[in-house]
């Protein structure tokens, strides 16, 4: 998993992703599986907190995100089990009162069928000497092939443990997802189908800081696993 996330971050031009094609003969009862395994992978992910980085006020990040489509590929008549990978560029800014805001957008490099963007606001409280507590609110919007859309928002409480240049973060919260589908995707006709659901959201993130650079790997769980890898630059 680590190599699959790291390699395309460094050499994206060598890994043009094959597009994932939804299975045929899906039914309306398959919507829940598609939402759980697919659209919630577009949620906003936050970079390493700028709290405690007194020399730096801004961070730029490049991230590779992997969405597992194993469950979706087994629906209907079946489809190729090709995980979806795409890249996002992020920009975060430290503000007064330990507040941080950020924005991110997908890049048309690995998977040109993905169009996603989002943002977050985070307030952190330093707990000396071991780390920090932070409250996070986030939102995102995404489309895949113009046949599936997702609008997501959520909130989380994060606990960060810091040892010199190494940190590990645990988060828990919720994500609310409102999705739209082409009815032909499930064998129907007419206007777009709308489907909404709320999920519990847990995260684990490991980060290593090297002067003005940071490397982070994150795992998200929302009824399905999502992995991401980020390279950040502070200035």
Steps between C-alpha positions, in 0.01 A plus 500: 500500500778747591678446167175534303440839662857633499610402148227690309561805718859520374451363146140585396587509131587128512166391647211620289208340677262273313145634536264300718181397323193436708345153465195460282169358627522669840170566679371776722583281802871536417508876569606455862802290401607750235477788749689316774778375276536789260378852556609547861859455384480861378487650849743778594824380658702736714878544487735503797395771745697825492462532879844509655669585169583854608723571200235401245158649424409322174509144368467367144431128459479240225292194585422162343165345600396138442134395501432128517218392267515129581138483623363707213679287238310193624153652450278427200687333216835587656780728388878526510628539855720808436538722803453868424806719562514875457711793616404814688683827555439671834577840652465573872556820695557559870288783644495675841360324810634159386250480215596341168313499167566297188380429147565207267422406140552190288756501219422351153812282499434144614122475455345770282149377581529636855408863567512580871562798726450580868612696801530494878542713809683371807554634851778340704593516866854410600527257792856528621720297474348211306286647222172674425123471476319643200144553377444470125215593264528406132306481175554373146330460164590248228390347172603183320445478123208745537276208594561495874530799735560545871472789744652428840545680827605391846677571826761320709700507819870422454763400755863551393804347671831664407854373561754743358457468120257206511126513571200268500143624494169330584168651396132421543193678369229478235452560129168583334483409130237614248540324165349527154499223238409462137195270515641291213771389743239290679286404202250785536391808307401855585669770712808455714463282811588667833620296796620626839661325794712569808806297603729468798851600395828385656852595390860414582782715365878457533726796413870573489640853481830570324582870541251672267363173354245256644405148391164362617308175450133488599239225529127585505216268589136572397350155454793452259874567507663795326874566494690817413856624496605867514820694446486849655724807479501771770589863443 
